[in-house]
Amino acid sequence: MCGILAVLGCAADKRGRVLELSRRLKHRGPDWSGLRQVGDCYLSHQRLAIIDPASGDQPLYNEDRSVVVTVNGEIYNHEHLRAQLSASGHAFRTGSDCEVIAHLYEEHGEGFVDMLDGVFSFVLLDTRNEGASSFMAARDAIGVTPLYIGWGVDGSVWISSEMKALHDECEHFEIFPPGHLYSSKSGGFSRWYNPPWYDHDVIPSVPYDPLALRSAFEKAVIKRLMTDVPFGVLLSGGLDSSLVAAVAVRHLAGTPAARRWGTKLHSFCVGLEGSPDLKAAREVAEHLGTLHHEFCFSVQDGIDAVEDVIYHTETYDVTTIRASTPMFLMSRKIKSLGVKMVISGEGSDEIFGGYLYFHKAPNKEELHRETCRKIKALHQYDCLRANKATSAWGLEARVPFLDKDFINHAMAIDPDWKMIRPDLGRIEKWVLRKAFDDEEQPFLPKHILYRQKEQFSDGVGYSWIDGLKDHAASKVSDKMLSNAKFIFPHNTPTTKEAYYYRMIFERLFPEKPAILTVPGGPSVACSTAKAVEWDAHWSGNLDPSGRAALGVHLAAYQQQQQNNTPASMAAGAKKARTMSKLTTTPPGVTIEG
């Protein structure tokens, strides 16, 4: 992922200041810097070279350089679009996948955005009408790439990949909404992404077809094997990352990337010594035959990195910081090996109802509405984490579960199939597990395919979160927490851990608009506030860890707190036997072929 900064319509010469602010994004794009000035408009770019490293420097242009664009992203259908545009007479300067954007604008005006298959944030400047330049900006459907927009007192508009490049220059700034474009012609936003599932009150009814779901996901992974640089996969040993790795291994051999970098896929995992993820990932890597790399960190390593993590992720959300810190540490190690791109498993839990609190979904309608709410909020949580924690070290993360076509397919399935039904042998994400349950050519070992959901911040080692809480308790007194509502009236922290993160965030980003970019509200095991209503007991145990899903997670907080009485031990054993039975192939849909 690259870094972009655009300053449009400023009253004074700001070239020096734009260069200075753009350097705040250099971690995102350490390979090259570019700046194009046209009158009072500036488009800057910090490049991470993934496609066409030799000639794809930005900003990019049309034939006569009258249309200028700065892009952060990957356009997976660029070869198809390039062929169409070439047939219409367009000439290309580079092999960059993003150059098609300038020519598509020439051909179709602002209505071309939905033609792009990929993830992207871009700003395009049209200087063809002398003295009356116009601009547009757009962000991908789900918000995989980060983007912010701000307004200066001089009437200028600022657009940046990260808040840090504009927060002290704008009178007001906010998150650029995913699936939207901003046009200077209209002076506002419009939504270009309008899938059927966006109206969460319309409950889908398409029958579940496991082979079709499998095919859609395989296509999503294959697209993301497009690269001209060394790459790998993030492998935690859980279902999602393991499926990404399994599909990548199965299809890598026939790609240009394999001819350039070989057919041996690199996989990477991080955790505390002896953590659940390290053990599970090692087993999956052995099964798939990947060249596996393990990185261990200590609780102190993570605590020491927290301030850097908050600076790079630009959030004070508790679960995001918990999960971003191991990813941040791992990304530095990965980049040191010469790898510039990784494929990761974010998004599956939101699409399929994979978080453990979905066990308590009262009906299929509520489950579907919750998945819609979760997908729409991804840009403030897992997308933010996956992008910014890796981009901090010039590493790009690609997320096939958030492929536009795959989401549309998966969200059209009748949500009754996504309901967790122990009586039918269906655990969380059963439709995805069943789609890849191939007896003749197994993608994964059965017990991995049916492994219970483990949130990343938990799977790296349970003592990681416990260590963070202990550290925060040493920095935040009871008196400080009791006055939190006066110090932090918006999104008031209710725990010492949240208070600790908030102090760091506001020291780095003290402006009120910065505080408003971070979501809030009650949550249990990563639920939305609405889903907390599903279980009356949850309101007293609000924590984003999966272990807060009382009565569901095998290592739930209340089980840790109980004495080891014969009754509690017997209940735990019964629970474990029940979950063990769910790792066998459940009844239901039969896959042929």
Coordinates of C-alpha atoms in Angstrom, one line a residue:
M1 CA 0.0 0.0 0.0
C2 CA 1.1 3.5 -0.8
G3 CA 0.5 6.9 0.8
I4 CA -1.3 9.7 -0.9
L5 CA -1.9 13.4 0.1
A6 CA -3.8 15.9 -2.0
V7 CA -4.2 19.6 -1.2
L8 CA -6.8 21.2 -3.5
G9 CA -7.6 24.9 -3.8
C10 CA -5.3 26.4 -1.2
A11 CA -4.9 30.2 -0.9
A12 CA -1.1 30.3 -0.6
D13 CA 1.9 28.5 -2.0
K14 CA 2.2 25.3 0.0
R15 CA 4.6 23.2 -2.0
G16 CA 7.2 23.1 0.8
R17 CA 4.5 22.3 3.5
V18 CA 2.9 19.6 1.3
L19 CA 6.3 17.9 0.9
E20 CA 6.9 18.1 4.6
L21 CA 3.5 16.6 5.4
S22 CA 3.8 13.9 2.7
R23 CA 7.0 12.7 4.4
R24 CA 4.8 11.7 7.4
L25 CA 3.4 9.0 5.0
K26 CA 6.8 7.7 3.9
H27 CA 6.5 4.5 6.0
R28 CA 3.6 3.5 3.7
G29 CA 5.7 4.0 0.5
P30 CA 9.5 3.9 1.0
D31 CA 10.3 3.2 -2.6
W32 CA 9.7 6.6 -4.3
S33 CA 8.1 10.0 -3.7
G34 CA 6.3 12.1 -6.3
L35 CA 4.5 15.5 -6.3
R36 CA 2.5 17.2 -9.1
Q37 CA 1.5 20.9 -8.7
V38 CA -1.1 22.5 -10.9
G39 CA -1.9 26.0 -9.8
D40 CA -3.3 25.9 -6.3
C41 CA -3.6 22.1 -6.3
Y42 CA -1.0 19.5 -5.1
L43 CA -1.1 15.7 -5.6
S44 CA 1.7 13.9 -3.7
H45 CA 2.5 10.2 -3.5
Q46 CA 4.7 7.9 -1.4
R47 CA 5.1 4.6 -3.4
L48 CA 5.3 1.0 -2.3
A49 CA 6.2 -0.6 -5.6
I50 CA 4.3 -3.9 -6.0
I51 CA 3.3 -3.9 -9.7
D52 CA 5.8 -2.6 -12.3
P53 CA 8.4 -1.4 -9.8
A54 CA 10.6 0.0 -12.6
S55 CA 8.2 2.4 -14.3
G56 CA 5.0 2.8 -12.3
D57 CA 6.0 5.9 -10.2
Q58 CA 3.2 8.3 -9.4
P59 CA 1.3 10.6 -9.9
L60 CA 0.0 9.0 -13.1
Y61 CA -1.4 10.7 -16.1
N62 CA -3.4 10.5 -19.3
E63 CA -1.7 10.9 -22.7
D64 CA -1.3 14.7 -22.6
R65 CA -0.9 14.9 -18.7
S66 CA -4.1 17.0 -18.4
V67 CA -5.6 14.4 -16.1
V68 CA -3.5 13.6 -13.0
V69 CA -4.2 10.9 -10.4
T70 CA -2.5 9.7 -7.2
V71 CA -3.6 6.3 -6.1
N72 CA -3.2 3.9 -3.2
G73 CA -4.4 0.5 -4.1
E74 CA -4.4 -2.5 -6.4
I75 CA -6.6 -2.9 -9.5
Y76 CA -6.9 -6.6 -10.1
N77 CA -8.8 -6.3 -13.4
H78 CA -6.4 -3.7 -14.9
E79 CA -5.3 -6.0 -17.8
H80 CA -8.9 -6.4 -18.9
L81 CA -9.6 -2.6 -18.6
R82 CA -6.3 -1.8 -20.3
A83 CA -7.2 -3.9 -23.3
Q84 CA -10.6 -2.2 -23.6
L85 CA -9.1 1.2 -23.3
S86 CA -6.3 0.5 -25.8
A87 CA -8.9 -0.7 -28.3
S88 CA -10.6 2.7 -27.9
G89 CA -7.3 4.5 -28.7
H90 CA -5.8 5.2 -25.3
A91 CA -2.0 5.0 -24.9
F92 CA -0.3 3.9 -21.7
R93 CA 2.9 5.3 -20.2
T94 CA 3.6 2.6 -17.6
G95 CA 2.7 -1.0 -16.6
S96 CA 1.1 0.2 -13.4
D97 CA -2.3 -1.3 -12.6
C98 CA -3.5 2.1 -11.4
E99 CA -2.9 4.0 -14.7
V100 CA -6.2 2.8 -16.0
I101 CA -8.0 5.2 -13.6
A102 CA -6.9 8.3 -15.6
H103 CA -8.0 6.8 -18.9
L104 CA -11.3 5.5 -17.5
Y105 CA -12.1 9.0 -16.3
E106 CA -11.4 10.3 -19.8
E107 CA -13.8 7.7 -21.3
H108 CA -16.6 7.6 -18.7
G109 CA -16.3 10.7 -16.5
E110 CA -16.9 10.2 -12.7
G111 CA -19.2 7.2 -13.3
F112 CA -16.4 4.7 -13.8
V113 CA -15.6 3.8 -10.2
D114 CA -17.7 0.6 -10.1
M115 CA -15.8 -0.7 -13.0
L116 CA -12.7 -1.2 -10.8
D117 CA -12.2 -4.6 -9.3
G118 CA -9.8 -4.0 -6.4
V119 CA -9.0 -1.9 -3.4
F120 CA -8.2 1.7 -3.8
S121 CA -8.2 5.3 -2.6
F122 CA -7.4 8.0 -5.2
V123 CA -7.6 11.7 -6.0
L124 CA -8.0 12.7 -9.6
L125 CA -7.4 16.2 -10.9
D126 CA -8.9 17.3 -14.2
T127 CA -7.1 20.3 -15.7
R128 CA -8.6 20.2 -19.2
N129 CA -10.7 23.2 -18.7
E130 CA -8.1 26.0 -18.3
G131 CA -8.8 28.1 -15.2
A132 CA -11.5 25.8 -14.1
S133 CA -9.8 22.6 -12.8
S134 CA -12.0 20.0 -11.1
F135 CA -11.2 17.0 -8.9
M136 CA -12.8 13.8 -7.6
A137 CA -11.7 11.3 -5.0
A138 CA -13.0 7.8 -4.2
R139 CA -12.5 5.0 -1.7
D140 CA -13.0 1.3 -2.3
A141 CA -16.2 -0.5 -1.4
I142 CA -15.4 -1.8 2.1
G143 CA -12.6 0.6 3.1
V144 CA -9.7 -1.8 2.9
T145 CA -7.5 1.3 2.1
P146 CA -7.6 4.1 4.6
L147 CA -8.6 7.6 3.6
Y148 CA -9.4 10.9 5.4
I149 CA -10.8 14.2 4.2
G150 CA -10.5 17.7 5.7
W151 CA -11.2 21.3 5.0
G152 CA -9.1 24.3 5.7
V153 CA -10.2 27.8 6.7
D154 CA -8.9 29.1 3.4
G155 CA -11.4 26.9 1.5
S156 CA -8.9 24.2 0.7
V157 CA -9.8 20.5 0.6
W158 CA -7.3 18.0 2.0
I159 CA -7.3 14.2 1.4
S160 CA -4.8 11.8 2.9
S161 CA -4.2 8.1 3.4
E162 CA -3.6 8.8 7.1
M163 CA -4.8 11.4 9.6
K164 CA -1.3 12.3 10.6
A165 CA -0.7 14.2 7.3
L166 CA -3.6 16.6 7.7
H167 CA -4.8 16.7 11.3
D168 CA -2.9 19.9 12.3
E169 CA -3.8 21.7 9.0
C170 CA -7.5 21.4 8.8
E171 CA -10.3 23.2 10.6
H172 CA -12.3 20.0 10.4
F173 CA -11.5 16.5 9.1
E174 CA -13.2 13.1 9.1
I175 CA -13.1 9.6 7.7
F176 CA -13.7 9.5 4.0
P177 CA -16.6 7.0 3.9
P178 CA -16.0 3.7 2.0
G179 CA -17.9 3.1 -1.2
H180 CA -18.2 6.8 -1.8
L181 CA -16.8 9.4 -4.1
Y182 CA -16.3 13.1 -3.5
S183 CA -16.7 15.5 -6.4
S184 CA -15.7 19.2 -6.5
K185 CA -18.4 19.6 -9.1
S186 CA -21.2 18.7 -6.7
G187 CA -19.3 19.8 -3.6
G188 CA -20.2 16.6 -1.7
F189 CA -20.2 12.8 -1.4
S190 CA -22.2 10.3 -3.3
R191 CA -22.3 6.5 -2.8
W192 CA -21.1 4.5 -5.8
Y193 CA -21.2 1.1 -4.1
N194 CA -24.8 -0.1 -3.8
P195 CA -25.0 -3.9 -3.3
P196 CA -28.3 -5.6 -2.5
W197 CA -27.1 -6.4 1.1
Y198 CA -26.6 -2.7 1.9
D199 CA -30.3 -2.6 2.9
H200 CA -30.0 -4.9 5.9
D201 CA -33.7 -5.1 6.3
V202 CA -33.9 -7.1 3.0
I203 CA -33.2 -10.7 4.1
P204 CA -31.6 -12.8 1.3
S205 CA -33.0 -16.1 0.3
V206 CA -30.5 -17.7 -2.2
P207 CA -30.0 -21.4 -1.3
Y208 CA -26.5 -22.4 -0.1
D209 CA -24.3 -23.9 -2.8
P210 CA -21.0 -25.0 -1.2
L211 CA -19.2 -25.5 -4.5
A212 CA -20.2 -22.0 -5.7
L213 CA -19.0 -20.5 -2.5
R214 CA -15.7 -22.3 -2.7
S215 CA -15.2 -21.2 -6.3
A216 CA -15.9 -17.6 -5.5
F217 CA -13.3 -17.6 -2.7
E218 CA -10.7 -19.3 -4.9
K219 CA -11.1 -16.6 -7.5
A220 CA -10.7 -14.0 -4.8
V221 CA -7.4 -15.5 -3.7
I222 CA -6.1 -16.1 -7.2
K223 CA -6.6 -12.4 -8.1
R224 CA -4.4 -11.4 -5.1
L225 CA -1.5 -13.5 -6.4
M226 CA -0.9 -10.6 -8.8
T227 CA 2.6 -9.3 -7.8
D228 CA 6.0 -8.4 -9.2
V229 CA 7.7 -8.6 -5.7
P230 CA 8.3 -11.4 -3.1
F231 CA 5.1 -12.2 -1.1
G232 CA 3.7 -14.7 1.5
V233 CA 0.6 -15.4 3.6
L234 CA -0.1 -14.6 7.3
L235 CA -1.0 -17.9 8.9
S236 CA -2.4 -18.0 12.5
G237 CA -3.6 -21.6 12.2
G238 CA -7.2 -20.5 12.4
L239 CA -9.8 -21.3 9.8
D240 CA -9.6 -18.1 7.7
S241 CA -5.9 -17.7 7.4
S242 CA -5.5 -21.4 6.8
L243 CA -8.0 -21.4 4.0
V244 CA -6.2 -18.4 2.4
A245 CA -2.9 -20.3 2.6
A246 CA -4.4 -23.6 1.3
V247 CA -6.0 -22.0 -1.7
A248 CA -2.8 -20.0 -2.5
V249 CA -0.7 -23.1 -2.3
R250 CA -3.1 -25.0 -4.6
H251 CA -3.2 -22.3 -7.3
L252 CA 0.2 -20.6 -7.1
A253 CA 2.0 -22.9 -9.6
G254 CA 0.2 -21.5 -12.6
T255 CA 0.7 -17.8 -11.9
P256 CA 3.3 -15.4 -13.2
A257 CA 4.4 -14.8 -9.6
A258 CA 5.4 -18.5 -9.3
R259 CA 7.6 -18.2 -12.4
R260 CA 9.3 -15.2 -10.9
W261 CA 9.5 -16.2 -7.2
G262 CA 9.0 -20.0 -7.2
T263 CA 6.2 -22.3 -6.1
K264 CA 7.2 -22.5 -2.5
L265 CA 4.8 -20.2 -0.5
H266 CA 6.2 -18.4 2.5
S267 CA 3.9 -18.3 5.6
F268 CA 4.3 -16.2 8.7
C269 CA 3.0 -16.4 12.3
V270 CA 3.5 -14.4 15.5
G271 CA 2.8 -15.2 19.1
L272 CA 4.0 -15.5 22.6
E273 CA 6.1 -18.6 23.3
G274 CA 3.8 -21.6 23.4
S275 CA 0.7 -19.7 22.2
P276 CA -2.3 -21.5 20.5
D277 CA -1.6 -19.8 17.1
L278 CA 2.0 -20.8 16.9
K279 CA 1.2 -24.4 17.4
A280 CA -1.8 -24.5 15.1
A281 CA 0.0 -22.5 12.3
R282 CA 3.0 -24.9 12.5
E283 CA 0.7 -27.8 11.9
V284 CA -1.1 -26.2 9.0
A285 CA 2.3 -25.1 7.4
E286 CA 3.5 -28.7 7.6
H287 CA 0.3 -30.0 6.0
L288 CA 0.5 -27.4 3.2
G289 CA 4.3 -27.6 2.7
T290 CA 4.9 -23.9 3.1
L291 CA 8.2 -22.3 4.0
H292 CA 7.1 -21.3 7.5
H293 CA 8.5 -18.5 9.7
E294 CA 7.6 -18.1 13.3
F295 CA 8.2 -14.9 15.3
C296 CA 7.9 -14.9 19.1
F297 CA 7.5 -11.7 21.1
S298 CA 7.2 -11.1 24.8
V299 CA 4.5 -9.2 26.7
Q300 CA 7.1 -6.5 27.4
D301 CA 8.0 -6.3 23.7
G302 CA 4.3 -5.6 23.0
I303 CA 3.9 -3.1 25.8
D304 CA 7.0 -1.2 24.6
A305 CA 5.4 -0.9 21.1
V306 CA 2.0 0.3 22.1
E307 CA 2.6 4.0 21.6
D308 CA 4.1 3.4 18.1
V309 CA 1.0 1.2 17.3
I310 CA -1.4 4.0 18.4
Y311 CA 0.5 6.5 16.3
H312 CA 0.4 4.3 13.2
T313 CA -3.1 2.9 13.6
E314 CA -4.6 6.2 14.7
T315 CA -7.1 4.7 17.0
Y316 CA -7.8 4.2 20.7
D317 CA -10.1 1.3 20.2
V318 CA -9.1 -1.4 22.7
T319 CA -9.5 -4.5 20.5
T320 CA -7.8 -2.9 17.6
I321 CA -4.7 -2.0 19.6
R322 CA -4.6 -5.4 21.2
A323 CA -4.6 -7.1 17.8
S324 CA -2.5 -4.5 16.0
T325 CA 0.5 -4.8 18.3
P326 CA 1.5 -8.4 17.4
M327 CA 0.8 -7.7 13.7
F328 CA 2.9 -4.5 13.9
L329 CA 5.8 -6.5 15.4
M330 CA 5.5 -9.3 12.9
S331 CA 5.3 -6.9 9.9
R332 CA 8.7 -5.5 10.8
K333 CA 10.2 -9.0 10.8
I334 CA 8.5 -9.9 7.5
K335 CA 9.8 -6.8 5.8
S336 CA 13.3 -7.5 7.0
L337 CA 13.2 -10.8 5.0
G338 CA 12.6 -8.8 1.8
V339 CA 8.9 -9.6 1.5
K340 CA 6.7 -6.7 0.5
M341 CA 3.2 -8.2 0.2
V342 CA 1.2 -10.7 2.3
I343 CA -2.3 -12.2 2.0
S344 CA -4.4 -12.3 5.1
G345 CA -7.8 -13.6 6.4
E346 CA -9.7 -10.5 7.6
G347 CA -13.4 -10.2 6.9
S348 CA -14.6 -13.7 7.2
D349 CA -16.1 -13.4 10.7
E350 CA -18.1 -10.4 9.7
I351 CA -19.5 -12.0 6.6
F352 CA -20.3 -15.4 8.0
G353 CA -21.1 -14.6 11.7
G354 CA -17.9 -16.1 12.9
Y355 CA -17.4 -14.3 16.2
L356 CA -18.4 -16.4 19.2
Y357 CA -21.2 -14.0 20.3
F358 CA -23.1 -15.1 17.1
H359 CA -23.9 -18.3 19.1
K360 CA -26.6 -16.2 20.8
A361 CA -28.2 -14.8 17.6
P362 CA -31.9 -15.1 18.2
N363 CA -32.9 -15.7 14.6
K364 CA -31.6 -15.5 11.0
E365 CA -32.9 -12.0 10.5
E366 CA -31.0 -10.6 13.4
L367 CA -27.9 -12.6 12.4
H368 CA -28.0 -11.1 8.9
R369 CA -28.5 -7.5 10.1
E370 CA -25.6 -7.9 12.5
T371 CA -23.3 -9.2 9.7
C372 CA -24.3 -6.1 7.6
R373 CA -23.5 -3.8 10.5
K374 CA -20.2 -5.5 11.0
I375 CA -19.1 -5.3 7.4
K376 CA -20.0 -1.6 7.2
A377 CA -17.9 -1.0 10.2
L378 CA -14.8 -3.0 9.1
H379 CA -13.0 0.2 7.9
Q380 CA -12.8 1.3 11.5
Y381 CA -11.6 -2.0 12.9
D382 CA -10.0 -5.0 11.1
C383 CA -9.4 -3.2 7.8
L384 CA -7.7 -0.3 9.7
R385 CA -5.6 -2.8 11.7
A386 CA -4.6 -5.0 8.8
N387 CA -3.6 -2.0 6.6
K388 CA -2.0 0.4 9.0
A389 CA -0.1 -2.2 11.2
T390 CA 1.5 -3.6 8.1
S391 CA 2.0 -0.3 6.2
A392 CA 3.9 1.0 9.2
W393 CA 6.8 -1.0 7.8
G394 CA 6.1 -0.7 4.1
L395 CA 4.3 -4.1 3.9
E396 CA 1.1 -4.5 1.9
A397 CA -1.7 -6.8 3.2
R398 CA -4.3 -8.2 0.8
V399 CA -7.7 -9.5 2.1
P400 CA -9.5 -11.9 -0.3
F401 CA -12.5 -12.4 2.0
L402 CA -13.3 -8.7 1.3
D403 CA -13.3 -9.2 -2.5
K404 CA -16.3 -7.3 -3.8
D405 CA -17.6 -10.3 -5.9
F406 CA -17.1 -12.7 -3.0
I407 CA -18.9 -10.5 -0.5
N408 CA -21.9 -10.2 -2.9
H409 CA -22.0 -13.9 -3.3
A410 CA -21.7 -14.8 0.4
M411 CA -24.2 -12.1 1.5
A412 CA -26.8 -13.4 -0.9
I413 CA -27.0 -16.8 0.9
D414 CA -30.1 -17.3 3.1
P415 CA -28.8 -16.5 6.6
D416 CA -30.5 -19.5 8.0
W417 CA -27.5 -21.5 6.8
K418 CA -25.2 -19.2 8.8
M419 CA -27.1 -19.8 12.1
I420 CA -25.1 -21.7 14.7
R421 CA -27.0 -25.0 15.2
P422 CA -25.3 -27.5 17.6
D423 CA -28.3 -29.8 17.2
L424 CA -27.3 -30.1 13.5
G425 CA -23.5 -30.1 14.1
R426 CA -23.1 -26.5 12.8
I427 CA -20.5 -24.4 14.6
E428 CA -19.7 -20.8 13.7
K429 CA -18.9 -20.3 9.9
W430 CA -20.2 -23.7 9.1
V431 CA -21.1 -22.8 5.5
L432 CA -17.5 -21.8 4.9
R433 CA -16.0 -24.9 6.6
K434 CA -18.4 -27.2 4.7
A435 CA -17.5 -25.6 1.4
F436 CA -13.9 -26.6 1.8
D437 CA -14.6 -30.0 3.4
D438 CA -13.3 -32.1 0.5
E439 CA -12.7 -35.8 1.4
E440 CA -10.9 -36.6 -1.8
Q441 CA -8.5 -33.7 -1.9
P442 CA -8.5 -32.1 1.6
F443 CA -7.7 -28.5 1.8
L444 CA -6.9 -28.7 5.5
P445 CA -6.8 -31.3 8.3
K446 CA -10.3 -31.9 9.7
H447 CA -9.6 -30.6 13.2
I448 CA -8.2 -27.3 11.7
L449 CA -11.1 -26.9 9.4
Y450 CA -13.4 -27.2 12.4
R451 CA -11.3 -25.4 15.0
Q452 CA -13.2 -23.0 17.3
K453 CA -12.9 -19.3 16.5
E454 CA -10.0 -17.6 18.2
Q455 CA -9.6 -13.8 17.9
F456 CA -6.1 -12.8 16.8
S457 CA -5.4 -10.8 20.0
D458 CA -6.3 -14.0 22.0
G459 CA -4.7 -16.6 19.8
V460 CA -1.2 -15.0 20.0
G461 CA -1.3 -16.0 23.7
Y462 CA -3.9 -15.3 26.5
S463 CA -1.3 -13.7 28.7
W464 CA -0.9 -10.9 26.1
I465 CA -4.2 -9.3 27.0
D466 CA -3.8 -10.0 30.6
G467 CA -0.3 -8.3 30.5
L468 CA -1.8 -5.3 28.8
K469 CA -4.4 -5.0 31.5
D470 CA -1.8 -5.3 34.3
H471 CA 0.4 -2.6 32.7
A472 CA -2.5 -0.2 32.2
A473 CA -3.5 -0.7 35.9
S474 CA 0.0 0.4 36.9
K475 CA -0.4 3.6 34.8
V476 CA -4.0 4.6 35.6
S477 CA -5.2 5.0 39.2
D478 CA -8.7 4.4 40.5
K479 CA -9.1 8.1 40.9
M480 CA -8.2 8.8 37.3
L481 CA -10.7 6.3 36.1
S482 CA -13.5 7.7 38.3
N483 CA -13.1 11.1 36.7
A484 CA -12.9 9.7 33.1
K485 CA -16.3 11.1 32.2
F486 CA -15.0 14.7 32.8
I487 CA -11.7 14.2 31.1
F488 CA -13.0 12.2 28.1
P489 CA -16.7 13.1 27.7
H490 CA -16.9 11.5 24.3
N491 CA -16.4 7.7 24.2
T492 CA -15.6 7.7 27.9
P493 CA -13.2 4.9 28.7
T494 CA -14.7 2.5 31.2
T495 CA -11.6 0.4 31.9
K496 CA -8.0 1.4 32.8
E497 CA -6.7 -0.2 29.6
A498 CA -9.0 2.0 27.5
Y499 CA -8.1 5.0 29.6
Y500 CA -4.4 4.3 29.0
Y501 CA -4.8 4.1 25.3
R502 CA -6.9 7.2 25.2
M503 CA -4.2 9.2 27.0
I504 CA -1.6 8.3 24.4
F505 CA -4.0 8.9 21.5
E506 CA -5.0 12.4 22.6
R507 CA -1.3 13.3 23.2
L508 CA -0.6 12.4 19.5
F509 CA -3.9 13.6 18.0
P510 CA -5.4 16.2 20.4
E511 CA -8.0 17.7 18.0
K512 CA -11.7 16.9 18.5
P513 CA -12.2 15.7 14.9
A514 CA -9.5 13.1 15.6
I515 CA -11.3 11.8 18.6
L516 CA -14.5 11.5 16.6
T517 CA -12.9 9.2 14.0
V518 CA -12.8 6.4 16.5
P519 CA -16.0 4.3 17.1
G520 CA -17.4 3.6 20.6
G521 CA -20.2 1.9 22.4
P522 CA -20.6 -1.3 24.4
S523 CA -19.2 -4.5 22.9
V524 CA -18.7 -8.1 24.0
A525 CA -16.4 -10.4 22.0
C526 CA -16.3 -7.8 19.2
S527 CA -20.1 -7.4 18.9
T528 CA -21.9 -4.2 17.9
A529 CA -23.8 -2.4 20.6
K530 CA -27.0 -3.8 19.2
A531 CA -25.9 -7.4 19.6
V532 CA -25.1 -7.0 23.3
E533 CA -28.9 -7.1 23.7
W534 CA -28.9 -10.8 22.7
D535 CA -27.8 -12.0 26.1
A536 CA -28.7 -10.2 29.4
H537 CA -25.5 -11.5 31.1
W538 CA -23.2 -9.7 28.6
S539 CA -23.9 -6.2 29.8
G540 CA -21.9 -6.9 32.9
N541 CA -18.9 -8.4 31.1
L542 CA -18.2 -5.9 28.3
D543 CA -14.8 -6.9 26.8
P544 CA -13.8 -7.2 23.2
S545 CA -11.9 -10.5 23.8
G546 CA -13.5 -13.7 22.5
R547 CA -13.2 -15.0 26.1
A548 CA -15.9 -12.6 27.1
A549 CA -18.4 -14.9 25.2
L550 CA -19.4 -16.6 28.4
G551 CA -20.7 -20.1 28.0
V552 CA -19.2 -20.3 24.5
H553 CA -15.4 -19.9 24.5
L554 CA -13.6 -22.9 26.0
A555 CA -11.4 -20.5 28.0
A556 CA -14.1 -18.0 28.9
Y557 CA -13.3 -15.4 31.6
Q558 CA -15.8 -16.8 34.1
Q559 CA -14.4 -20.3 33.7
Q560 CA -10.9 -18.9 34.6
Q561 CA -12.4 -17.1 37.7
Q562 CA -14.3 -20.1 39.0
N563 CA -12.7 -22.4 41.6
N564 CA -11.6 -25.8 40.4
T565 CA -14.6 -27.5 42.1
P566 CA -15.7 -30.9 41.0
A567 CA -18.9 -29.4 39.6
S568 CA -17.1 -26.8 37.5
M569 CA -14.5 -29.3 36.3
A570 CA -17.3 -31.7 35.2
A571 CA -19.1 -28.9 33.4
G572 CA -16.0 -27.9 31.6
A573 CA -15.3 -31.5 30.5
K574 CA -18.9 -31.8 29.2
K575 CA -18.4 -28.5 27.3
A576 CA -15.1 -29.8 25.8
R577 CA -16.7 -33.1 24.7
T578 CA -19.6 -31.2 23.0
M579 CA -17.2 -29.0 21.1
S580 CA -15.1 -32.0 20.2
K581 CA -18.1 -33.6 18.5
L582 CA -18.5 -30.5 16.3
T583 CA -15.1 -31.1 14.7
T584 CA -16.4 -34.1 12.8
T585 CA -18.1 -33.6 9.4
P586 CA -21.6 -32.4 10.2
P587 CA -24.7 -33.5 8.5
G588 CA -26.4 -31.3 5.9
V589 CA -25.3 -30.3 2.5
T590 CA -23.4 -32.9 0.4
I591 CA -20.5 -31.8 -1.8
E592 CA -20.0 -33.7 -5.0
G593 CA -16.9 -33.5 -7.1

